[in-house]
Amino acid sequence: MIEKDFIPSAYQHQIEEGKVTWKSPSNIALVKYWGKKENQIPSNPSISFTLDACATTTIISCKKLAKAAATFSFDLFFEGKPKEDFKPKINTFFKRIEKYLPFLKNYHFTIETSNSFPHSSGIASSASGMSALALGLMSLEKQLNPAMDTSFFYKKASFLARLGSGSACRSIQGTIMQWGHHAATENSSDLFAIKPSYKVHSVFKNYHDTILLVDKGQKQVSSTVGHNLMHGHPFAEERFKQAHKNLLALKSVLEDGDLDSFIKIVESEALTLHAMMMTSMPYFILMKPNTLEIINKIWAFREASKTHICFTLDAGANVHILYPEQEKEEVYQFIKNELVAYCENGQYICDRIGLGAKQLINKVE
Ligand code: PMV
């Protein structure tokens, strides 16, 4: 599919008002997206586990305006309170997607959003937030065009979410999502994420992700700045090639359930992401001393226990600890006894691989 395929023809239906609610999760990349081209096109393909507990719920209510507005008309509430500082981001998002959702200027929108995870936990809310918003807008478009089929609905929701925040396109469905053109993956696209067509081994069912909140402060470098630092980065081209190779290797690993190889790819990807930041100009170190303490403890425990615990990182200091369902008791004990001490205020989130976003039924008022 190409961009043009997401521009709708004239709507068959009209609605005066509507209300929709979506709950959409965050995701954690196994092969990382870092570096992008114009229009949120990734410089390399990526793959992620969709999460379950870390999610954003967004209610969108809309009312038709007497005549189309010159600018986007919307109110925004975060956890029940007006949130003026989120508005420019939504406005930019609306501008980017207007071509694909031409009804946007015909309505006034009230957007009410809340997160399941603690505010300013350093957990990226853009993936869950932008995917919940994109799905809500798609549900409204579906009311204008009831003939739209489910597969197109999800593809376009992912396409729109990508224009809000790249990684958000991988939050729409579960349990594993791949985004970005990859020669060895049929139907892969830079425009939206897909579910890989191969059968994933049962060891990945209920896979756990315990997120250790090492540093809940503001991000030192925004992901926009970070992605841009890959332009002219001395190691960028090799890194992009490596991501293609790792994605191919991970395909067999996910099919065969080879956890030792899984660990090697996932940990190497996490450290490579941080290595790219450490070797850009300007350079950054996003890990904190406690991030390294935790990594060393994980390695020592893995060696001693022969479990398959491993870590991955986002663009920050928090550590995602991944482990299979069968080893959850032993690993969880270790986390509680030895790792929680390295978390800010002892905070961590128990999450696991999830099935993707869900539409919630609005209560009748
Ligand atoms: O979606 P963005 O633009 O915030 O980028 C996120 C990039 C990483 O989280 C660091 C990696 C990834 O693939 O999710």
mmCIF file of C-alpha atoms and ligand atoms in Angstrom:
data_model
loop_
_atom_site.group_PDB
_atom_site.id
_atom_site.type_symbol
_atom_site.label_atom_id
_atom_site.label_comp_id
_atom_site.label_asym_id
_atom_site.label_seq_id
_atom_site.Cartn_x
_atom_site.Cartn_y
_atom_site.Cartn_z
ATOM 1 C CA MET A 1 0.000 0.000 0.000
ATOM 2 C CA ILE A 2 1.057 3.589 -0.551
ATOM 3 C CA GLU A 3 0.160 6.821 1.294
ATOM 4 C CA LYS A 4 -2.550 7.704 -1.234
ATOM 5 C CA ASP A 5 -4.497 4.537 -0.324
ATOM 6 C CA PHE A 6 -5.252 6.054 3.084
ATOM 7 C CA ILE A 7 -7.016 9.115 1.648
ATOM 8 C CA PRO A 8 -10.739 8.362 1.810
ATOM 9 C CA SER A 9 -13.227 9.071 -0.935
ATOM 10 C CA ALA A 10 -16.407 11.008 -0.017
ATOM 11 C CA TYR A 11 -18.088 9.668 3.141
ATOM 12 C CA GLN A 12 -21.449 7.922 2.695
ATOM 13 C CA HIS A 13 -22.722 8.809 6.155
ATOM 14 C CA GLN A 14 -22.994 11.930 8.277
ATOM 15 C CA ILE A 15 -22.936 12.073 12.050
ATOM 16 C CA GLU A 16 -23.871 15.055 14.229
ATOM 17 C CA GLU A 17 -22.033 13.799 17.271
ATOM 18 C CA GLY A 18 -20.182 10.766 18.536
ATOM 19 C CA LYS A 19 -18.234 9.332 21.438
ATOM 20 C CA VAL A 20 -15.654 6.550 21.349
ATOM 21 C CA THR A 21 -13.169 5.120 23.851
ATOM 22 C CA TRP A 22 -10.002 3.136 23.237
ATOM 23 C CA LYS A 23 -7.472 1.684 25.617
ATOM 24 C CA SER A 24 -4.116 1.226 23.946
ATOM 25 C CA PRO A 25 -0.914 -0.221 25.415
ATOM 26 C CA SER A 26 2.698 0.765 25.256
ATOM 27 C CA ASN A 27 5.235 -1.524 23.551
ATOM 28 C CA ILE A 28 8.857 -2.484 24.054
ATOM 29 C CA ALA A 29 11.114 -2.844 21.030
ATOM 30 C CA LEU A 30 13.334 -5.928 20.704
ATOM 31 C CA VAL A 31 15.026 -4.632 17.541
ATOM 32 C CA LYS A 32 15.082 -0.865 17.984
ATOM 33 C CA TYR A 33 13.938 1.956 15.736
ATOM 34 C CA TRP A 34 16.459 4.776 15.995
ATOM 35 C CA GLY A 35 16.843 7.201 13.103
ATOM 36 C CA LYS A 36 14.159 8.413 10.746
ATOM 37 C CA LYS A 37 13.614 10.119 7.412
ATOM 38 C CA GLU A 38 10.994 12.709 6.493
ATOM 39 C CA ASN A 39 7.339 11.969 7.356
ATOM 40 C CA GLN A 40 8.184 9.528 10.122
ATOM 41 C CA ILE A 41 9.688 6.947 7.792
ATOM 42 C CA PRO A 42 12.054 4.748 9.824
ATOM 43 C CA SER A 43 15.679 4.342 8.767
ATOM 44 C CA ASN A 44 15.521 0.664 9.760
ATOM 45 C CA PRO A 45 12.846 -1.905 10.553
ATOM 46 C CA SER A 46 11.963 -2.731 14.156
ATOM 47 C CA ILE A 47 9.960 -5.307 16.094
ATOM 48 C CA SER A 48 8.335 -5.150 19.522
ATOM 49 C CA PHE A 49 6.349 -6.922 22.176
ATOM 50 C CA THR A 50 3.040 -5.194 22.712
ATOM 51 C CA LEU A 51 2.581 -4.615 26.448
ATOM 52 C CA ASP A 52 -0.528 -5.064 28.522
ATOM 53 C CA ALA A 53 -0.613 -3.104 31.787
ATOM 54 C CA CYS A 54 1.022 0.142 30.669
ATOM 55 C CA ALA A 55 -1.757 1.732 28.666
ATOM 56 C CA THR A 56 -3.535 4.965 27.819
ATOM 57 C CA THR A 57 -7.317 5.256 27.764
ATOM 58 C CA THR A 58 -8.678 7.987 25.523
ATOM 59 C CA ILE A 59 -12.279 9.104 25.142
ATOM 60 C CA ILE A 60 -13.017 11.235 22.094
ATOM 61 C CA SER A 61 -16.336 13.052 21.889
ATOM 62 C CA CYS A 62 -17.166 15.047 18.784
ATOM 63 C CA LYS A 63 -19.868 17.545 17.796
ATOM 64 C CA LYS A 64 -20.412 18.763 14.273
ATOM 65 C CA LEU A 65 -19.710 22.469 13.761
ATOM 66 C CA ALA A 66 -22.135 24.728 11.891
ATOM 67 C CA LYS A 67 -19.402 25.240 9.315
ATOM 68 C CA ALA A 68 -15.904 23.858 8.851
ATOM 69 C CA ALA A 69 -13.401 25.617 11.136
ATOM 70 C CA ALA A 70 -10.254 27.332 9.878
ATOM 71 C CA THR A 71 -8.144 25.675 12.582
ATOM 72 C CA PHE A 72 -8.592 22.459 14.566
ATOM 73 C CA SER A 73 -11.112 22.829 17.349
ATOM 74 C CA PHE A 74 -10.523 20.653 20.424
ATOM 75 C CA ASP A 75 -10.284 20.600 24.204
ATOM 76 C CA LEU A 76 -7.855 18.322 25.930
ATOM 77 C CA PHE A 77 -8.064 16.817 29.404
ATOM 78 C CA PHE A 78 -5.367 14.705 31.024
ATOM 79 C CA GLU A 79 -6.445 12.703 34.093
ATOM 80 C CA GLY A 80 -9.532 14.912 34.378
ATOM 81 C CA LYS A 81 -7.767 18.293 34.147
ATOM 82 C CA PRO A 82 -7.322 20.626 31.146
ATOM 83 C CA LYS A 83 -3.869 20.121 29.688
ATOM 84 C CA GLU A 84 -2.834 23.117 27.607
ATOM 85 C CA ASP A 85 0.796 22.032 27.204
ATOM 86 C CA PHE A 86 -0.195 18.829 25.321
ATOM 87 C CA LYS A 87 -2.212 20.814 22.786
ATOM 88 C CA PRO A 88 0.584 21.838 20.371
ATOM 89 C CA LYS A 89 1.563 18.155 19.961
ATOM 90 C CA ILE A 90 -2.036 17.208 19.129
ATOM 91 C CA ASN A 91 -2.322 20.174 16.785
ATOM 92 C CA THR A 92 0.803 19.068 14.898
ATOM 93 C CA PHE A 93 -0.581 15.530 14.774
ATOM 94 C CA PHE A 94 -3.920 16.787 13.381
ATOM 95 C CA LYS A 95 -2.064 18.794 10.725
ATOM 96 C CA ARG A 96 -0.112 15.718 9.666
ATOM 97 C CA ILE A 97 -3.187 13.487 9.420
ATOM 98 C CA GLU A 98 -5.760 15.972 8.080
ATOM 99 C CA LYS A 99 -5.221 14.772 4.519
ATOM 100 C CA TYR A 100 -6.173 11.241 5.592
ATOM 101 C CA LEU A 101 -9.084 12.231 7.861
ATOM 102 C CA PRO A 102 -10.742 15.134 6.019
ATOM 103 C CA PHE A 103 -13.572 15.355 8.592
ATOM 104 C CA LEU A 104 -11.263 16.772 11.292
ATOM 105 C CA LYS A 105 -12.124 20.453 10.712
ATOM 106 C CA ASN A 106 -15.874 19.752 10.621
ATOM 107 C CA TYR A 107 -16.076 18.848 14.303
ATOM 108 C CA HIS A 108 -15.234 20.094 17.738
ATOM 109 C CA PHE A 109 -13.464 17.349 19.706
ATOM 110 C CA THR A 110 -13.185 16.771 23.424
ATOM 111 C CA ILE A 111 -10.280 14.462 24.144
ATOM 112 C CA GLU A 112 -10.031 12.963 27.634
ATOM 113 C CA THR A 113 -6.999 10.866 28.263
ATOM 114 C CA SER A 114 -5.432 9.044 31.206
ATOM 115 C CA ASN A 115 -2.544 6.635 31.751
ATOM 116 C CA SER A 116 -2.487 3.445 33.788
ATOM 117 C CA PHE A 117 1.127 4.018 34.759
ATOM 118 C CA PRO A 118 2.365 6.679 37.162
ATOM 119 C CA HIS A 119 2.666 10.151 35.704
ATOM 120 C CA SER A 120 6.265 11.147 34.894
ATOM 121 C CA SER A 121 7.540 7.627 35.508
ATOM 122 C CA GLY A 122 9.908 8.029 32.597
ATOM 123 C CA ILE A 123 7.762 5.495 30.719
ATOM 124 C CA ALA A 124 7.116 6.698 27.188
ATOM 125 C CA SER A 125 3.450 7.566 26.957
ATOM 126 C CA SER A 126 3.643 8.670 23.331
ATOM 127 C CA ALA A 127 3.213 5.128 21.959
ATOM 128 C CA SER A 128 0.111 4.340 24.001
ATOM 129 C CA GLY A 129 -1.216 7.914 23.783
ATOM 130 C CA MET A 130 -0.871 8.371 20.039
ATOM 131 C CA SER A 131 -2.188 4.893 19.240
ATOM 132 C CA ALA A 132 -5.267 5.397 21.461
ATOM 133 C CA LEU A 133 -5.948 8.728 19.744
ATOM 134 C CA ALA A 134 -5.478 7.274 16.254
ATOM 135 C CA LEU A 135 -7.846 4.388 17.041
ATOM 136 C CA GLY A 136 -10.494 6.745 18.403
ATOM 137 C CA LEU A 137 -10.344 8.863 15.254
ATOM 138 C CA MET A 138 -10.574 5.718 13.147
ATOM 139 C CA SER A 139 -13.701 4.620 15.034
ATOM 140 C CA LEU A 140 -15.248 7.991 14.173
ATOM 141 C CA GLU A 141 -14.221 7.586 10.542
ATOM 142 C CA LYS A 142 -15.784 4.127 10.563
ATOM 143 C CA GLN A 143 -19.105 5.743 11.526
ATOM 144 C CA LEU A 144 -18.781 7.967 8.451
ATOM 145 C CA ASN A 145 -17.766 5.012 6.308
ATOM 146 C CA PRO A 146 -19.381 1.869 7.787
ATOM 147 C CA ALA A 147 -18.240 -0.270 4.849
ATOM 148 C CA MET A 148 -14.599 -0.069 5.996
ATOM 149 C CA ASP A 149 -13.205 -3.542 6.717
ATOM 150 C CA THR A 150 -11.382 -4.513 9.892
ATOM 151 C CA SER A 151 -8.028 -5.170 8.313
ATOM 152 C CA PHE A 152 -7.994 -1.709 6.684
ATOM 153 C CA PHE A 153 -9.199 -0.154 9.959
ATOM 154 C CA TYR A 154 -6.174 -1.474 11.865
ATOM 155 C CA LYS A 155 -3.729 -0.717 9.066
ATOM 156 C CA LYS A 156 -4.875 2.872 8.849
ATOM 157 C CA ALA A 157 -4.921 3.256 12.655
ATOM 158 C CA SER A 158 -1.278 2.115 12.680
ATOM 159 C CA PHE A 159 -0.490 4.437 9.739
ATOM 160 C CA LEU A 160 -1.996 7.436 11.589
ATOM 161 C CA ALA A 161 -0.391 6.521 14.938
ATOM 162 C CA ARG A 162 3.001 6.447 13.170
ATOM 163 C CA LEU A 163 2.490 10.054 12.131
ATOM 164 C CA GLY A 164 2.001 10.932 15.817
ATOM 165 C CA SER A 165 4.974 9.003 17.176
ATOM 166 C CA GLY A 166 6.830 6.395 15.139
ATOM 167 C CA SER A 167 6.819 3.578 17.680
ATOM 168 C CA ALA A 168 3.079 4.141 18.356
ATOM 169 C CA CYS A 169 2.288 2.303 15.118
ATOM 170 C CA ARG A 170 3.419 -0.923 16.844
ATOM 171 C CA SER A 171 0.919 -0.563 19.736
ATOM 172 C CA ILE A 172 -2.311 -1.136 17.813
ATOM 173 C CA GLN A 173 -2.300 -4.925 17.858
ATOM 174 C CA GLY A 174 -0.420 -7.732 19.579
ATOM 175 C CA THR A 175 1.384 -9.671 20.597
ATOM 176 C CA ILE A 176 4.382 -8.968 18.379
ATOM 177 C CA MET A 177 4.466 -6.180 15.820
ATOM 178 C CA GLN A 178 6.946 -5.370 13.087
ATOM 179 C CA TRP A 179 7.348 -2.007 11.399
ATOM 180 C CA GLY A 180 9.545 -0.912 8.526
ATOM 181 C CA HIS A 181 10.416 -2.388 5.176
ATOM 182 C CA HIS A 182 12.397 -5.608 5.536
ATOM 183 C CA ALA A 183 13.315 -7.603 2.449
ATOM 184 C CA ALA A 184 12.786 -10.956 4.174
ATOM 185 C CA THR A 185 9.366 -10.097 5.636
ATOM 186 C CA GLU A 186 6.443 -10.297 3.284
ATOM 187 C CA ASN A 187 4.044 -7.322 3.446
ATOM 188 C CA SER A 188 6.367 -5.311 5.704
ATOM 189 C CA SER A 189 5.995 -1.572 5.272
ATOM 190 C CA ASP A 190 7.543 1.723 6.354
ATOM 191 C CA LEU A 191 4.032 3.145 6.612
ATOM 192 C CA PHE A 192 2.465 0.910 9.270
ATOM 193 C CA ALA A 193 3.196 -2.056 11.499
ATOM 194 C CA ILE A 194 2.136 -5.630 10.763
ATOM 195 C CA LYS A 195 1.788 -8.816 12.760
ATOM 196 C CA PRO A 196 4.480 -11.207 11.542
ATOM 197 C CA SER A 197 2.854 -14.043 9.617
ATOM 198 C CA TYR A 198 4.954 -16.850 11.190
ATOM 199 C CA LYS A 199 3.887 -18.897 14.198
ATOM 200 C CA VAL A 200 5.525 -17.657 17.380
ATOM 201 C CA HIS A 201 6.803 -20.336 19.809
ATOM 202 C CA SER A 202 4.709 -20.918 22.923
ATOM 203 C CA VAL A 203 7.589 -19.933 25.250
ATOM 204 C CA PHE A 204 6.798 -16.316 24.323
ATOM 205 C CA LYS A 205 3.217 -16.666 25.503
ATOM 206 C CA ASN A 206 2.726 -14.553 28.637
ATOM 207 C CA TYR A 207 6.317 -13.320 28.427
ATOM 208 C CA HIS A 208 6.975 -10.937 31.314
ATOM 209 C CA ASP A 209 8.348 -7.406 31.292
ATOM 210 C CA THR A 210 9.044 -5.946 34.714
ATOM 211 C CA ILE A 211 9.969 -2.302 34.277
ATOM 212 C CA LEU A 212 12.369 -0.928 36.851
ATOM 213 C CA LEU A 213 11.947 2.821 37.259
ATOM 214 C CA VAL A 214 15.533 3.875 37.774
ATOM 215 C CA ASP A 215 15.076 7.534 36.949
ATOM 216 C CA LYS A 216 11.704 9.174 36.690
ATOM 217 C CA GLY A 217 13.057 12.576 35.639
ATOM 218 C CA GLN A 218 12.505 14.386 32.365
ATOM 219 C CA LYS A 219 14.217 12.806 29.382
ATOM 220 C CA GLN A 220 17.623 14.352 28.759
ATOM 221 C CA VAL A 221 17.133 14.090 25.020
ATOM 222 C CA SER A 222 13.773 13.951 23.250
ATOM 223 C CA SER A 223 13.302 11.117 20.803
ATOM 224 C CA THR A 224 12.948 13.669 17.957
ATOM 225 C CA VAL A 225 16.412 15.056 18.741
ATOM 226 C CA GLY A 226 17.766 11.525 19.187
ATOM 227 C CA HIS A 227 16.466 10.280 15.832
ATOM 228 C CA ASN A 228 17.893 13.351 14.113
ATOM 229 C CA LEU A 229 21.328 12.690 15.552
ATOM 230 C CA MET A 230 21.480 9.593 13.344
ATOM 231 C CA HIS A 231 21.801 11.879 10.296
ATOM 232 C CA GLY A 232 25.515 12.104 9.635
ATOM 233 C CA HIS A 233 26.284 9.737 12.526
ATOM 234 C CA PRO A 234 29.572 7.945 11.776
ATOM 235 C CA PHE A 235 28.106 4.478 12.501
ATOM 236 C CA ALA A 236 24.566 4.999 11.192
ATOM 237 C CA GLU A 237 24.780 2.951 7.988
ATOM 238 C CA GLU A 238 26.295 -0.068 9.754
ATOM 239 C CA ARG A 239 23.693 0.199 12.487
ATOM 240 C CA PHE A 240 20.823 0.212 9.977
ATOM 241 C CA LYS A 241 22.285 -2.884 8.268
ATOM 242 C CA GLN A 242 22.655 -4.600 11.638
ATOM 243 C CA ALA A 243 18.976 -3.997 12.454
ATOM 244 C CA HIS A 244 17.969 -5.765 9.213
ATOM 245 C CA LYS A 245 20.202 -8.720 10.129
ATOM 246 C CA ASN A 246 18.960 -8.873 13.714
ATOM 247 C CA LEU A 247 15.365 -8.824 12.568
ATOM 248 C CA LEU A 248 15.990 -11.788 10.321
ATOM 249 C CA ALA A 249 17.800 -13.682 13.079
ATOM 250 C CA LEU A 250 15.011 -12.890 15.532
ATOM 251 C CA LYS A 251 12.434 -14.398 13.176
ATOM 252 C CA SER A 252 13.946 -17.888 13.615
ATOM 253 C CA VAL A 253 14.386 -17.309 17.326
ATOM 254 C CA LEU A 254 10.735 -16.363 17.771
ATOM 255 C CA GLU A 255 9.693 -19.404 15.737
ATOM 256 C CA ASP A 256 12.000 -21.889 17.477
ATOM 257 C CA GLY A 257 11.836 -20.482 21.008
ATOM 258 C CA ASP A 258 15.641 -20.349 21.233
ATOM 259 C CA LEU A 259 15.938 -18.180 24.352
ATOM 260 C CA ASP A 260 19.742 -18.053 24.456
ATOM 261 C CA SER A 261 19.797 -16.437 21.021
ATOM 262 C CA PHE A 262 16.854 -14.228 21.983
ATOM 263 C CA ILE A 263 18.862 -12.847 24.913
ATOM 264 C CA LYS A 264 21.906 -12.111 22.733
ATOM 265 C CA ILE A 265 19.925 -10.185 20.133
ATOM 266 C CA VAL A 266 17.767 -8.255 22.593
ATOM 267 C CA GLU A 267 20.558 -7.165 24.933
ATOM 268 C CA SER A 268 22.851 -6.278 22.052
ATOM 269 C CA GLU A 269 20.080 -4.145 20.499
ATOM 270 C CA ALA A 270 19.549 -2.279 23.788
ATOM 271 C CA LEU A 271 23.237 -1.533 24.210
ATOM 272 C CA THR A 272 23.594 -0.568 20.545
ATOM 273 C CA LEU A 273 20.790 1.982 20.912
ATOM 274 C CA HIS A 274 22.680 3.559 23.800
ATOM 275 C CA ALA A 275 25.991 3.268 21.979
ATOM 276 C CA MET A 276 24.499 5.296 19.129
ATOM 277 C CA MET A 277 23.652 8.048 21.598
ATOM 278 C CA MET A 278 27.048 7.927 23.237
ATOM 279 C CA THR A 279 28.756 8.272 19.850
ATOM 280 C CA SER A 280 26.594 11.008 18.312
ATOM 281 C CA MET A 281 27.528 14.684 18.266
ATOM 282 C CA PRO A 282 26.432 16.028 20.690
ATOM 283 C CA TYR A 283 26.772 12.833 22.761
ATOM 284 C CA PHE A 284 24.618 11.640 25.640
ATOM 285 C CA ILE A 285 24.721 9.012 28.347
ATOM 286 C CA LEU A 286 21.141 8.123 29.197
ATOM 287 C CA MET A 287 21.968 5.235 31.517
ATOM 288 C CA LYS A 288 22.468 6.022 35.197
ATOM 289 C CA PRO A 289 24.860 4.237 37.572
ATOM 290 C CA ASN A 290 21.917 2.151 38.809
ATOM 291 C CA THR A 291 21.118 1.055 35.242
ATOM 292 C CA LEU A 292 24.585 -0.516 35.077
ATOM 293 C CA GLU A 293 24.303 -2.007 38.566
ATOM 294 C CA ILE A 294 21.065 -3.703 37.502
ATOM 295 C CA ILE A 295 22.555 -5.010 34.238
ATOM 296 C CA ASN A 296 25.520 -6.526 36.092
ATOM 297 C CA LYS A 297 23.230 -8.111 38.675
ATOM 298 C CA ILE A 298 21.073 -9.605 35.911
ATOM 299 C CA TRP A 299 24.129 -11.111 34.235
ATOM 300 C CA ALA A 300 25.405 -12.625 37.478
ATOM 301 C CA PHE A 301 21.975 -14.019 38.387
ATOM 302 C CA ARG A 302 21.481 -15.488 34.904
ATOM 303 C CA GLU A 303 24.814 -17.256 35.123
ATOM 304 C CA ALA A 304 24.093 -18.638 38.599
ATOM 305 C CA SER A 305 20.423 -19.543 38.138
ATOM 306 C CA LYS A 306 20.526 -20.707 34.490
ATOM 307 C CA THR A 307 17.270 -18.839 33.961
ATOM 308 C CA HIS A 308 16.590 -16.814 30.794
ATOM 309 C CA ILE A 309 16.222 -13.376 32.328
ATOM 310 C CA CYS A 310 17.440 -10.541 30.111
ATOM 311 C CA PHE A 311 17.149 -6.775 29.871
ATOM 312 C CA THR A 312 16.308 -4.182 27.311
ATOM 313 C CA LEU A 313 16.309 -0.384 27.444
ATOM 314 C CA ASP A 314 14.376 2.473 25.928
ATOM 315 C CA ALA A 315 15.907 5.874 25.328
ATOM 316 C CA GLY A 316 16.323 6.409 29.063
ATOM 317 C CA ALA A 317 17.676 4.931 32.294
ATOM 318 C CA ASN A 318 14.791 2.567 33.138
ATOM 319 C CA VAL A 319 15.380 -1.151 32.674
ATOM 320 C CA HIS A 320 12.864 -3.567 31.141
ATOM 321 C CA ILE A 321 13.429 -7.084 32.468
ATOM 322 C CA LEU A 322 12.144 -9.799 30.155
ATOM 323 C CA TYR A 323 11.573 -13.420 31.245
ATOM 324 C CA PRO A 324 9.390 -16.389 30.367
ATOM 325 C CA GLU A 325 6.268 -17.408 32.289
ATOM 326 C CA GLN A 326 7.876 -20.702 33.431
ATOM 327 C CA GLU A 327 10.610 -18.851 35.322
ATOM 328 C CA LYS A 328 8.484 -16.110 36.786
ATOM 329 C CA GLU A 329 8.636 -17.102 40.484
ATOM 330 C CA GLU A 330 12.395 -17.407 40.635
ATOM 331 C CA VAL A 331 13.038 -14.248 38.613
ATOM 332 C CA TYR A 332 10.451 -12.182 40.453
ATOM 333 C CA GLN A 333 11.976 -13.128 43.817
ATOM 334 C CA PHE A 334 15.354 -12.007 42.509
ATOM 335 C CA ILE A 335 13.924 -8.702 41.281
ATOM 336 C CA LYS A 336 12.256 -8.007 44.612
ATOM 337 C CA ASN A 337 15.214 -9.043 46.730
ATOM 338 C CA GLU A 338 18.050 -7.598 44.715
ATOM 339 C CA LEU A 339 16.943 -5.068 42.121
ATOM 340 C CA VAL A 340 14.144 -2.978 43.589
ATOM 341 C CA ALA A 341 16.705 -1.233 45.800
ATOM 342 C CA TYR A 342 18.116 0.413 42.650
ATOM 343 C CA CYS A 343 14.741 1.908 41.630
ATOM 344 C CA GLU A 344 13.751 5.469 42.409
ATOM 345 C CA ASN A 345 11.496 5.238 45.479
ATOM 346 C CA GLY A 346 11.511 1.447 45.007
ATOM 347 C CA GLN A 347 9.085 1.794 42.069
ATOM 348 C CA TYR A 348 8.610 -0.790 39.343
ATOM 349 C CA ILE A 349 5.777 -1.956 37.071
ATOM 350 C CA CYS A 350 4.879 -5.596 36.420
ATOM 351 C CA ASP A 351 3.846 -5.891 32.799
ATOM 352 C CA ARG A 352 3.710 -8.657 30.227
ATOM 353 C CA ILE A 353 3.189 -9.248 26.529
ATOM 354 C CA GLY A 354 -0.329 -8.174 25.481
ATOM 355 C CA LEU A 355 -2.908 -8.545 22.772
ATOM 356 C CA GLY A 356 -3.130 -4.933 21.654
ATOM 357 C CA ALA A 357 -5.611 -2.076 21.927
ATOM 358 C CA LYS A 358 -9.243 -2.564 22.917
ATOM 359 C CA GLN A 359 -12.298 -0.488 22.224
ATOM 360 C CA LEU A 360 -14.262 0.153 25.414
ATOM 361 C CA ILE A 361 -17.997 0.532 25.385
ATOM 362 C CA ASN A 362 -19.118 3.994 26.469
ATOM 363 C CA LYS A 363 -21.401 4.127 29.468
ATOM 364 C CA VAL A 364 -24.852 5.480 28.686
ATOM 365 C CA GLU A 365 -25.201 8.789 30.537
HETATM 366 O O1 PMV B 1 8.440 6.648 18.749
HETATM 367 P P1 PMV B 1 9.568 7.515 19.112
HETATM 368 O O2 PMV B 1 9.840 8.553 18.080
HETATM 369 O O3 PMV B 1 9.401 8.123 20.503
HETATM 370 O O4 PMV B 1 10.914 6.626 19.166
HETATM 371 C C1 PMV B 1 11.088 5.620 20.085
HETATM 372 C C2 PMV B 1 12.369 4.931 19.897
HETATM 373 C C3 PMV B 1 12.742 3.861 20.912
HETATM 374 O O5 PMV B 1 11.753 3.711 21.900
HETATM 375 C C4 PMV B 1 14.033 4.235 21.606
HETATM 376 C C5 PMV B 1 12.960 2.515 20.203
HETATM 377 C C6 PMV B 1 11.736 1.838 19.673
HETATM 378 O O6 PMV B 1 11.846 1.189 18.621
HETATM 379 O O7 PMV B 1 10.670 1.908 20.331
#
